[in-house]
């Protein structure tokens, strides 16, 4: 019975269409309550917290479940499943906009545990790019496209070799590089990453990293479509926009806050300036509150870029300042310093 349920839940988490995940999530909870089997609890935490709960409930609600899955799996000797919960906990902490100092603390605790358990599989390696992402956001790198080296954990050659062998590690590397490039505004590099990146939605079906990758894919594609006038990037942006819209229609509460910015960038890409102004005003309203600190910061910066290009420097400075404050609250000190420098220059121009 236990093996059958494990197989069903694992299959459901990875291969069922997104629109069916809410039903499977409730079924998984029912099975857990009926069986009341402690050995199943690590799988229950993994399914609900890692692959299903994030499609129906606020992303931050999955963090406690994943932490529980890590602890229980470790206690019962299910080390591999505990490692998956821990790896998901690290990445989902970033996705949900948790403050980076707390994320780094969680990651270092997981790394210490993984080292003690002598884990070297994709669950451990897949989280390392996210740890380096946090470091780059906090302390900066050699440039906007700072290479994601692993430092003392392992060298770049070993990490790239692991990415070749493991599609999951490859997906983690691609997502972290893309996020770093978009946050620091290096969209040319973001385009290069997209051309080489694996299809995360196919490699990791049901995993929330697909949502994050699709969002950044849209931002980069829309920006490059405007800069290059290329129909290729325009089509990529349209596909990503449609995917995000479908997720929202299916009830994914963790994508709702992205839609105002997606609408604004889409209108701008289409050359509909009056619509873009309206939508960017909506972006400002939506970014006033919410748990996703990094997305609110990105939204305000993109809005500031728009008004700056329109010649409205006063409004641009106001939006850049809000973005800087949100990045600072998130803990992205390197980004916050860059925005502070830009604000200083614009304020001098105004004076």
CSV table of N, CA and C in Angstrom, one decimal, residues 114-275:
chain,number,residue,atom,x,y,z
A,114,UNK,N,23.7,18.3,4.3
A,114,UNK,CA,24.0,17.5,3.1
A,114,UNK,C,25.5,17.0,3.2
A,115,UNK,N,26.4,17.8,3.7
A,115,UNK,CA,27.8,17.4,3.8
A,115,UNK,C,27.9,16.3,4.8
A,116,UNK,N,27.2,16.5,5.9
A,116,UNK,CA,27.3,15.4,7.0
A,116,UNK,C,26.7,14.1,6.5
A,117,UNK,N,25.7,14.2,5.7
A,117,UNK,CA,25.1,13.0,5.1
A,117,UNK,C,25.8,12.5,3.9
A,118,UNK,N,26.8,13.2,3.4
A,118,UNK,CA,27.6,12.8,2.3
A,118,UNK,C,26.8,12.7,1.0
A,119,UNK,N,25.9,13.7,0.8
A,119,UNK,CA,25.1,13.8,-0.3
A,119,UNK,C,25.8,14.5,-1.5
A,120,UNK,N,25.8,13.9,-2.6
A,120,UNK,CA,26.4,14.5,-3.8
A,120,UNK,C,25.6,14.4,-5.0
A,121,UNK,N,24.3,14.1,-4.9
A,121,UNK,CA,23.4,13.9,-6.0
A,121,UNK,C,22.9,15.3,-6.5
A,122,UNK,N,21.9,15.2,-7.4
A,122,UNK,CA,21.4,16.5,-8.0
A,122,UNK,C,20.7,17.3,-7.0
A,123,UNK,N,20.1,16.7,-6.0
A,123,UNK,CA,19.4,17.5,-5.0
A,123,UNK,C,20.3,18.5,-4.3
A,124,UNK,N,21.5,18.0,-4.0
A,124,UNK,CA,22.5,18.9,-3.3
A,124,UNK,C,23.1,19.9,-4.4
A,125,UNK,N,23.5,19.3,-5.5
A,125,UNK,CA,24.2,20.2,-6.5
A,125,UNK,C,23.2,21.2,-7.1
A,126,UNK,N,21.9,20.8,-7.2
A,126,UNK,CA,20.9,21.7,-7.8
A,126,UNK,C,20.7,23.0,-7.0
A,127,UNK,N,21.0,22.9,-5.7
A,127,UNK,CA,20.7,24.1,-4.9
A,127,UNK,C,21.9,25.1,-4.8
A,128,UNK,N,23.1,24.6,-5.2
A,128,UNK,CA,24.3,25.4,-5.1
A,128,UNK,C,24.2,26.7,-6.0
A,129,UNK,N,23.7,26.6,-7.2
A,129,UNK,CA,23.5,27.9,-8.0
A,129,UNK,C,22.7,28.9,-7.3
A,130,UNK,N,21.7,28.5,-6.5
A,130,UNK,CA,20.8,29.5,-5.8
A,130,UNK,C,21.6,30.1,-4.7
A,131,UNK,N,22.5,29.3,-4.0
A,131,UNK,CA,23.4,29.9,-3.0
A,131,UNK,C,24.3,31.0,-3.6
A,132,UNK,N,24.8,30.7,-4.8
A,132,UNK,CA,25.7,31.7,-5.4
A,132,UNK,C,24.9,32.9,-5.9
A,133,UNK,N,23.7,32.7,-6.3
A,133,UNK,CA,22.8,33.8,-6.7
A,133,UNK,C,22.6,34.7,-5.6
A,134,UNK,N,22.4,34.2,-4.4
A,134,UNK,CA,22.2,35.1,-3.2
A,134,UNK,C,23.5,35.9,-3.0
A,135,UNK,N,24.6,35.2,-3.1
A,135,UNK,CA,25.9,35.9,-2.9
A,135,UNK,C,26.1,37.0,-3.9
A,136,UNK,N,25.7,36.8,-5.1
A,136,UNK,CA,25.9,37.8,-6.2
A,136,UNK,C,25.0,39.0,-5.9
A,137,UNK,N,23.8,38.7,-5.4
A,137,UNK,CA,22.8,39.8,-5.1
A,137,UNK,C,23.2,40.6,-3.9
A,138,UNK,N,23.9,39.9,-3.0
A,138,UNK,CA,24.3,40.6,-1.8
A,138,UNK,C,25.6,41.4,-1.9
A,139,UNK,N,26.5,40.8,-2.6
A,139,UNK,CA,27.9,41.3,-2.7
A,139,UNK,C,28.4,41.7,-4.1
A,140,UNK,N,27.6,41.4,-5.1
A,140,UNK,CA,28.0,41.7,-6.5
A,140,UNK,C,29.0,40.7,-7.0
A,141,UNK,N,29.4,40.9,-8.3
A,141,UNK,CA,30.3,40.1,-8.9
A,141,UNK,C,31.2,40.9,-9.8
A,142,UNK,N,31.7,40.3,-10.9
A,142,UNK,CA,32.6,41.0,-11.8
A,142,UNK,C,31.8,41.8,-12.8
A,143,UNK,N,30.5,41.7,-12.8
A,143,UNK,CA,29.7,42.5,-13.7
A,143,UNK,C,28.3,42.0,-13.6
A,144,UNK,N,27.4,42.7,-14.4
A,144,UNK,CA,26.0,42.3,-14.4
A,144,UNK,C,25.8,40.8,-14.6
A,145,UNK,N,26.7,40.2,-15.5
A,145,UNK,CA,26.5,38.8,-15.9
A,145,UNK,C,27.5,38.0,-15.1
A,146,UNK,N,27.8,38.3,-13.8
A,146,UNK,CA,28.8,37.6,-13.0
A,146,UNK,C,28.5,36.1,-13.1
A,147,UNK,N,29.6,35.4,-13.5
A,147,UNK,CA,29.5,33.9,-13.7
A,147,UNK,C,29.2,33.2,-12.3
A,148,UNK,N,28.3,32.2,-12.4
A,148,UNK,CA,27.9,31.6,-11.2
A,148,UNK,C,28.9,30.5,-10.8
A,149,UNK,N,30.0,30.9,-10.2
A,149,UNK,CA,31.0,29.9,-9.7
A,149,UNK,C,30.5,29.5,-8.3
A,150,UNK,N,31.0,28.4,-7.9
A,150,UNK,CA,30.5,27.8,-6.6
A,150,UNK,C,31.5,28.0,-5.5
A,151,UNK,N,32.7,28.6,-5.8
A,151,UNK,CA,33.6,28.9,-4.8
A,151,UNK,C,34.2,27.7,-4.0
A,152,UNK,N,34.1,27.7,-2.7
A,152,UNK,CA,34.7,26.6,-1.9
A,152,UNK,C,33.9,25.3,-2.1
A,153,UNK,N,32.6,25.4,-2.5
A,153,UNK,CA,31.8,24.2,-2.6
A,153,UNK,C,32.3,23.3,-3.7
A,154,UNK,N,32.6,23.8,-4.9
A,154,UNK,CA,33.1,23.1,-6.0
A,154,UNK,C,33.5,24.1,-7.1
A,155,UNK,N,34.4,23.7,-8.0
A,155,UNK,CA,34.8,24.7,-9.0
A,155,UNK,C,33.8,24.7,-10.2
A,156,UNK,N,34.0,25.7,-11.1
A,156,UNK,CA,33.0,25.8,-12.2
A,156,UNK,C,33.1,24.6,-13.1
A,157,UNK,N,34.2,24.1,-13.3
A,157,UNK,CA,34.3,22.9,-14.2
A,157,UNK,C,33.5,21.7,-13.7
A,158,UNK,N,33.6,21.5,-12.4
A,158,UNK,CA,32.9,20.4,-11.8
A,158,UNK,C,31.4,20.7,-11.9
A,159,UNK,N,31.0,21.9,-11.7
A,159,UNK,CA,29.6,22.3,-11.7
A,159,UNK,C,29.0,22.1,-13.1
A,160,UNK,N,29.7,22.5,-14.1
A,160,UNK,CA,29.3,22.4,-15.5
A,160,UNK,C,29.2,20.9,-15.9
A,161,UNK,N,30.1,20.1,-15.4
A,161,UNK,CA,30.1,18.7,-15.7
A,161,UNK,C,28.9,18.0,-15.0
A,162,UNK,N,28.5,18.5,-13.8
A,162,UNK,CA,27.3,18.0,-13.2
A,162,UNK,C,26.1,18.4,-13.9
A,163,UNK,N,26.1,19.6,-14.5
A,163,UNK,CA,24.9,20.1,-15.3
A,163,UNK,C,24.7,19.3,-16.5
A,164,UNK,N,25.8,18.8,-17.1
A,164,UNK,CA,25.7,18.0,-18.3
A,164,UNK,C,25.0,16.6,-17.9
A,165,UNK,N,25.4,16.1,-16.8
A,165,UNK,CA,24.9,14.8,-16.4
A,165,UNK,C,23.5,14.9,-15.8
A,166,UNK,N,23.2,16.0,-15.2
A,166,UNK,CA,21.9,16.1,-14.5
A,166,UNK,C,21.1,17.2,-15.1
A,167,UNK,N,19.9,17.0,-15.7
A,167,UNK,CA,19.1,18.0,-16.3
A,167,UNK,C,18.6,19.0,-15.2
A,168,UNK,N,18.4,18.4,-14.0
A,168,UNK,CA,17.9,19.3,-12.9
A,168,UNK,C,18.9,20.4,-12.5
A,169,UNK,N,20.2,19.9,-12.4
A,169,UNK,CA,21.3,20.9,-12.1
A,169,UNK,C,21.4,21.9,-13.3
A,170,UNK,N,21.3,21.4,-14.5
A,170,UNK,CA,21.3,22.3,-15.7
A,170,UNK,C,20.2,23.4,-15.6
A,171,UNK,N,19.0,23.0,-15.2
A,171,UNK,CA,17.9,23.9,-15.0
A,171,UNK,C,18.1,24.9,-14.0
A,172,UNK,N,18.7,24.5,-12.8
A,172,UNK,CA,19.0,25.4,-11.8
A,172,UNK,C,20.0,26.5,-12.2
A,173,UNK,N,21.0,26.0,-12.9
A,173,UNK,CA,22.1,27.0,-13.4
A,173,UNK,C,21.5,28.0,-14.3
A,174,UNK,N,20.6,27.5,-15.3
A,174,UNK,CA,20.1,28.4,-16.3
A,174,UNK,C,19.1,29.4,-15.6
A,175,UNK,N,18.3,29.0,-14.7
A,175,UNK,CA,17.4,29.9,-14.0
A,175,UNK,C,18.2,31.0,-13.2
A,176,UNK,N,19.2,30.5,-12.5
A,176,UNK,CA,19.9,31.5,-11.7
A,176,UNK,C,20.7,32.5,-12.5
A,177,UNK,N,21.2,32.1,-13.6
A,177,UNK,CA,21.9,33.0,-14.5
A,177,UNK,C,20.9,34.0,-15.2
A,178,UNK,N,19.8,33.4,-15.5
A,178,UNK,CA,18.8,34.3,-16.2
A,178,UNK,C,18.3,35.3,-15.2
A,179,UNK,N,18.0,34.9,-13.9
A,179,UNK,CA,17.5,35.8,-12.9
A,179,UNK,C,18.5,36.9,-12.6
A,180,UNK,N,19.8,36.5,-12.5
A,180,UNK,CA,20.8,37.5,-12.2
A,180,UNK,C,20.9,38.5,-13.4
A,181,UNK,N,20.9,38.0,-14.6
A,181,UNK,CA,21.0,38.9,-15.8
A,181,UNK,C,19.9,39.9,-15.8
A,182,UNK,N,18.6,39.4,-15.6
A,182,UNK,CA,17.5,40.3,-15.7
A,182,UNK,C,17.4,41.3,-14.5
A,183,UNK,N,17.8,40.9,-13.3
A,183,UNK,CA,17.8,41.8,-12.2
A,183,UNK,C,18.8,42.9,-12.4
A,184,UNK,N,20.0,42.6,-13.0
A,184,UNK,CA,21.0,43.6,-13.2
A,184,UNK,C,20.8,44.3,-14.6
A,185,UNK,N,19.7,44.0,-15.3
A,185,UNK,CA,19.4,44.7,-16.5
A,185,UNK,C,20.3,44.3,-17.7
A,186,UNK,N,21.0,43.2,-17.7
A,186,UNK,CA,21.8,42.8,-18.8
A,186,UNK,C,21.0,41.8,-19.7
A,187,UNK,N,20.1,42.4,-20.5
A,187,UNK,CA,19.2,41.6,-21.3
A,187,UNK,C,19.8,41.0,-22.5
A,188,UNK,N,20.9,41.5,-23.0
A,188,UNK,CA,21.7,40.9,-24.0
A,188,UNK,C,22.2,39.5,-23.6
A,189,UNK,N,22.8,39.5,-22.4
A,189,UNK,CA,23.2,38.3,-21.8
A,189,UNK,C,22.1,37.3,-21.5
A,190,UNK,N,20.9,37.9,-21.0
A,190,UNK,CA,19.8,37.1,-20.8
A,190,UNK,C,19.3,36.4,-22.0
A,191,UNK,N,19.4,37.1,-23.2
A,191,UNK,CA,19.0,36.4,-24.4
A,191,UNK,C,19.9,35.3,-24.8
A,192,UNK,N,21.2,35.5,-24.5
A,192,UNK,CA,22.2,34.4,-24.8
A,192,UNK,C,21.9,33.2,-23.9
A,193,UNK,N,21.5,33.4,-22.7
A,193,UNK,CA,21.2,32.3,-21.8
A,193,UNK,C,19.9,31.6,-22.3
A,194,UNK,N,18.9,32.3,-22.7
A,194,UNK,CA,17.7,31.7,-23.2
A,194,UNK,C,17.9,30.8,-24.4
A,195,UNK,N,18.9,31.2,-25.3
A,195,UNK,CA,19.1,30.4,-26.5
A,195,UNK,C,19.8,29.1,-26.1
A,196,UNK,N,20.5,29.0,-25.0
A,196,UNK,CA,21.2,27.8,-24.6
A,196,UNK,C,20.4,27.0,-23.5
A,197,UNK,N,19.4,27.6,-22.9
A,197,UNK,CA,18.8,27.0,-21.7
A,197,UNK,C,17.9,25.8,-22.1
A,198,UNK,N,17.8,24.8,-21.2
A,198,UNK,CA,16.9,23.7,-21.4
A,198,UNK,C,15.5,24.2,-21.2
A,199,UNK,N,14.5,23.4,-21.7
A,199,UNK,CA,13.1,23.7,-21.5
A,199,UNK,C,12.7,23.3,-20.1
A,200,UNK,N,12.7,24.2,-19.1
A,200,UNK,CA,12.5,23.8,-17.7
A,200,UNK,C,11.1,23.2,-17.5
A,201,UNK,N,10.1,23.7,-18.3
A,201,UNK,CA,8.7,23.2,-18.1
A,201,UNK,C,8.6,21.8,-18.5
A,202,UNK,N,9.5,21.3,-19.4
A,202,UNK,CA,9.5,19.9,-19.7
A,202,UNK,C,10.4,19.0,-18.9
A,203,UNK,N,11.5,19.6,-18.5
A,203,UNK,CA,12.5,18.9,-17.7
A,203,UNK,C,12.0,18.7,-16.2
A,204,UNK,N,11.3,19.8,-15.7
A,204,UNK,CA,10.9,19.7,-14.3
A,204,UNK,C,9.4,20.1,-14.3
A,205,UNK,N,8.5,19.2,-14.8
A,205,UNK,CA,7.1,19.5,-14.8
A,205,UNK,C,6.5,19.6,-13.4
A,206,UNK,N,5.7,20.7,-13.2
A,206,UNK,CA,5.1,20.9,-11.9
A,206,UNK,C,6.0,21.7,-10.9
A,207,UNK,N,7.3,21.8,-11.2
A,207,UNK,CA,8.2,22.5,-10.3
A,207,UNK,C,8.0,24.0,-10.5
A,208,UNK,N,8.0,24.8,-9.4
A,208,UNK,CA,7.7,26.2,-9.5
A,208,UNK,C,8.8,27.0,-10.2
A,209,UNK,N,10.0,26.4,-10.3
A,209,UNK,CA,11.0,27.1,-11.0
A,209,UNK,C,10.6,27.4,-12.5
A,210,UNK,N,9.7,26.6,-13.0
A,210,UNK,CA,9.2,26.8,-14.4
A,210,UNK,C,8.4,28.2,-14.5
A,211,UNK,N,7.7,28.5,-13.4
A,211,UNK,CA,7.0,29.8,-13.4
A,211,UNK,C,8.0,31.0,-13.4
A,212,UNK,N,9.1,30.9,-12.5
A,212,UNK,CA,10.0,31.9,-12.4
A,212,UNK,C,10.8,32.1,-13.8
A,213,UNK,N,11.2,30.9,-14.4
A,213,UNK,CA,11.9,31.0,-15.6
A,213,UNK,C,11.0,31.6,-16.7
A,214,UNK,N,9.8,31.3,-16.7
A,214,UNK,CA,8.9,31.8,-17.8
A,214,UNK,C,8.7,33.3,-17.6
A,215,UNK,N,8.6,33.8,-16.4
A,215,UNK,CA,8.5,35.2,-16.1
A,215,UNK,C,9.7,36.0,-16.6
A,216,UNK,N,10.9,35.5,-16.3
A,216,UNK,CA,12.1,36.2,-16.7
A,216,UNK,C,12.3,36.0,-18.2
A,217,UNK,N,11.9,34.9,-18.8
A,217,UNK,CA,11.9,34.7,-20.2
A,217,UNK,C,11.0,35.8,-20.9
A,218,UNK,N,9.9,36.0,-20.3
A,218,UNK,CA,9.0,37.1,-20.9
A,218,UNK,C,9.7,38.4,-20.9
A,219,UNK,N,10.2,38.8,-19.7
A,219,UNK,CA,10.8,40.1,-19.5
A,219,UNK,C,11.9,40.3,-20.5
A,220,UNK,N,12.8,39.3,-20.6
A,220,UNK,CA,14.0,39.4,-21.5
A,220,UNK,C,13.5,39.5,-23.0
A,221,UNK,N,12.6,38.6,-23.3
A,221,UNK,CA,12.1,38.5,-24.7
A,221,UNK,C,11.4,39.8,-25.1
A,222,UNK,N,10.6,40.4,-24.3
A,222,UNK,CA,9.9,41.6,-24.6
A,222,UNK,C,10.9,42.8,-24.7
A,223,UNK,N,11.9,42.8,-23.9
A,223,UNK,CA,12.9,43.9,-24.0
A,223,UNK,C,13.7,43.7,-25.3
A,224,UNK,N,14.1,42.5,-25.6
A,224,UNK,CA,14.9,42.3,-26.8
A,224,UNK,C,14.1,42.5,-28.1
A,225,UNK,N,12.8,42.2,-28.0
A,225,UNK,CA,11.9,42.5,-29.1
A,225,UNK,C,11.8,44.0,-29.4
A,226,UNK,N,11.8,44.8,-28.4
A,226,UNK,CA,11.8,46.2,-28.6
A,226,UNK,C,13.1,46.7,-29.1
A,227,UNK,N,14.2,46.2,-28.6
A,227,UNK,CA,15.6,46.7,-29.0
A,227,UNK,C,16.0,46.2,-30.4
A,228,UNK,N,15.6,45.0,-30.7
A,228,UNK,CA,16.1,44.4,-32.0
A,228,UNK,C,15.1,44.4,-33.1
A,229,UNK,N,13.8,44.7,-32.7
A,229,UNK,CA,12.7,44.6,-33.7
A,229,UNK,C,12.6,43.2,-34.3
A,230,UNK,N,13.0,42.2,-33.6
A,230,UNK,CA,13.0,40.9,-34.1
A,230,UNK,C,11.7,40.2,-33.8
A,231,UNK,N,11.1,39.5,-34.8
A,231,UNK,CA,9.8,38.8,-34.6
A,231,UNK,C,10.1,37.5,-33.8
A,232,UNK,N,11.3,37.0,-33.8
A,232,UNK,CA,11.6,35.8,-33.0
A,232,UNK,C,11.4,36.1,-31.5
A,233,UNK,N,12.0,37.2,-31.0
A,233,UNK,CA,11.9,37.6,-29.6
A,233,UNK,C,10.4,38.0,-29.3
A,234,UNK,N,9.7,38.6,-30.2
A,234,UNK,CA,8.3,38.9,-30.0
A,234,UNK,C,7.5,37.7,-29.8
A,235,UNK,N,7.7,36.7,-30.6
A,235,UNK,CA,7.0,35.4,-30.5
A,235,UNK,C,7.3,34.7,-29.2
A,236,UNK,N,8.5,34.8,-28.8
A,236,UNK,CA,8.9,34.2,-27.5
A,236,UNK,C,8.2,34.9,-26.3
A,237,UNK,N,8.1,36.2,-26.4
A,237,UNK,CA,7.4,37.0,-25.4
A,237,UNK,C,5.9,36.6,-25.4
A,238,UNK,N,5.3,36.5,-26.5
A,238,UNK,CA,3.9,36.1,-26.6
A,238,UNK,C,3.6,34.8,-26.0
A,239,UNK,N,4.5,33.8,-26.3
A,239,UNK,CA,4.3,32.4,-25.8
A,239,UNK,C,4.4,32.5,-24.3
A,240,UNK,N,5.4,33.2,-23.7
A,240,UNK,CA,5.5,33.2,-22.3
A,240,UNK,C,4.4,34.0,-21.6
A,241,UNK,N,3.9,35.0,-22.2
A,241,UNK,CA,2.8,35.8,-21.7
A,241,UNK,C,1.5,34.9,-21.7
A,242,UNK,N,1.3,34.1,-22.7
A,242,UNK,CA,0.1,33.2,-22.7
A,242,UNK,C,0.2,32.2,-21.7
A,243,UNK,N,1.4,31.7,-21.4
A,243,UNK,CA,1.6,30.7,-20.4
A,243,UNK,C,1.3,31.2,-19.0
A,244,UNK,N,1.8,32.4,-18.7
A,244,UNK,CA,1.5,33.1,-17.4
A,244,UNK,C,0.0,33.3,-17.3
A,245,UNK,N,-0.6,33.8,-18.3
A,245,UNK,CA,-2.1,34.1,-18.3
A,245,UNK,C,-2.8,32.8,-18.0
A,246,UNK,N,-2.4,31.7,-18.6
A,246,UNK,CA,-3.1,30.4,-18.4
A,246,UNK,C,-3.0,29.9,-17.0
A,247,UNK,N,-1.8,30.1,-16.4
A,247,UNK,CA,-1.6,29.8,-15.0
A,247,UNK,C,-2.5,30.6,-14.1
A,248,UNK,N,-2.6,31.8,-14.3
A,248,UNK,CA,-3.5,32.7,-13.5
A,248,UNK,C,-5.0,32.2,-13.7
A,249,UNK,N,-5.4,31.9,-14.9
A,249,UNK,CA,-6.8,31.4,-15.1
A,249,UNK,C,-7.0,30.1,-14.4
A,250,UNK,N,-6.0,29.3,-14.3
A,250,UNK,CA,-6.1,28.0,-13.6
A,250,UNK,C,-6.0,28.2,-12.1
A,251,UNK,N,-5.9,29.4,-11.6
A,251,UNK,CA,-5.9,29.6,-10.2
A,251,UNK,C,-4.6,29.7,-9.4
A,252,UNK,N,-3.5,29.9,-10.1
A,252,UNK,CA,-2.2,30.0,-9.5
A,252,UNK,C,-2.1,31.3,-8.8
A,253,UNK,N,-2.2,31.3,-7.5
A,253,UNK,CA,-2.2,32.6,-6.8
A,253,UNK,C,-0.8,33.2,-6.7
A,254,UNK,N,0.2,32.5,-7.1
A,254,UNK,CA,1.6,33.0,-7.0
A,254,UNK,C,2.0,33.6,-8.3
A,255,UNK,N,1.1,33.8,-9.3
A,255,UNK,CA,1.4,34.5,-10.5
A,255,UNK,C,0.6,35.8,-10.7
A,256,UNK,N,-0.5,35.9,-9.8
A,256,UNK,CA,-1.3,37.1,-10.0
A,256,UNK,C,-0.6,38.4,-10.0
A,257,UNK,N,0.4,38.5,-9.0
A,257,UNK,CA,1.1,39.8,-8.9
A,257,UNK,C,2.0,40.1,-10.1
A,258,UNK,N,2.3,39.2,-10.9
A,258,UNK,CA,3.1,39.4,-12.1
A,258,UNK,C,2.4,40.0,-13.2
A,259,UNK,N,1.1,39.8,-13.2
A,259,UNK,CA,0.3,40.2,-14.4
A,259,UNK,C,0.3,41.7,-14.8
A,260,UNK,N,0.2,42.6,-13.8
A,260,UNK,CA,0.2,44.0,-14.2
A,260,UNK,C,1.5,44.4,-15.0
A,261,UNK,N,2.7,43.9,-14.5
A,261,UNK,CA,3.9,44.2,-15.2
A,261,UNK,C,3.9,43.5,-16.6
A,262,UNK,N,3.4,42.3,-16.7
A,262,UNK,CA,3.4,41.6,-18.0
A,262,UNK,C,2.5,42.4,-19.0
A,263,UNK,N,1.4,42.8,-18.5
A,263,UNK,CA,0.5,43.6,-19.4
A,263,UNK,C,1.2,44.9,-19.9
A,264,UNK,N,1.9,45.6,-18.9
A,264,UNK,CA,2.5,46.9,-19.3
A,264,UNK,C,3.7,46.6,-20.3
A,265,UNK,N,4.5,45.6,-20.0
A,265,UNK,CA,5.6,45.3,-20.9
A,265,UNK,C,5.1,44.9,-22.3
A,266,UNK,N,4.0,44.1,-22.3
A,266,UNK,CA,3.4,43.6,-23.6
A,266,UNK,C,2.9,44.8,-24.4
A,267,UNK,N,2.2,45.7,-23.7
A,267,UNK,CA,1.7,46.9,-24.4
A,267,UNK,C,2.8,47.8,-25.0
A,268,UNK,N,3.9,47.9,-24.2
A,268,UNK,CA,5.1,48.6,-24.7
A,268,UNK,C,5.7,48.0,-25.9
A,269,UNK,N,5.8,46.6,-25.8
A,269,UNK,CA,6.4,45.9,-27.0
A,269,UNK,C,5.6,46.1,-28.2
A,270,UNK,N,4.2,46.2,-28.0
A,270,UNK,CA,3.3,46.3,-29.2
A,270,UNK,C,3.2,47.8,-29.7
A,271,UNK,N,3.9,48.7,-29.0
A,271,UNK,CA,3.9,50.1,-29.4
A,271,UNK,C,2.6,50.8,-29.0
A,272,UNK,N,1.9,50.3,-28.0
A,272,UNK,CA,0.7,50.9,-27.5
A,272,UNK,C,1.0,51.8,-26.3
A,273,UNK,N,1.5,53.0,-26.6
A,273,UNK,CA,2.1,53.8,-25.5
A,273,UNK,C,1.0,54.2,-24.4
A,274,UNK,N,-0.2,54.6,-24.9
A,274,UNK,CA,-1.2,55.0,-24.0
A,274,UNK,C,-1.6,53.9,-23.0
A,275,UNK,N,-1.7,52.7,-23.6
A,275,UNK,CA,-2.1,51.5,-22.8
A,275,UNK,C,-0.9,51.2,-21.8
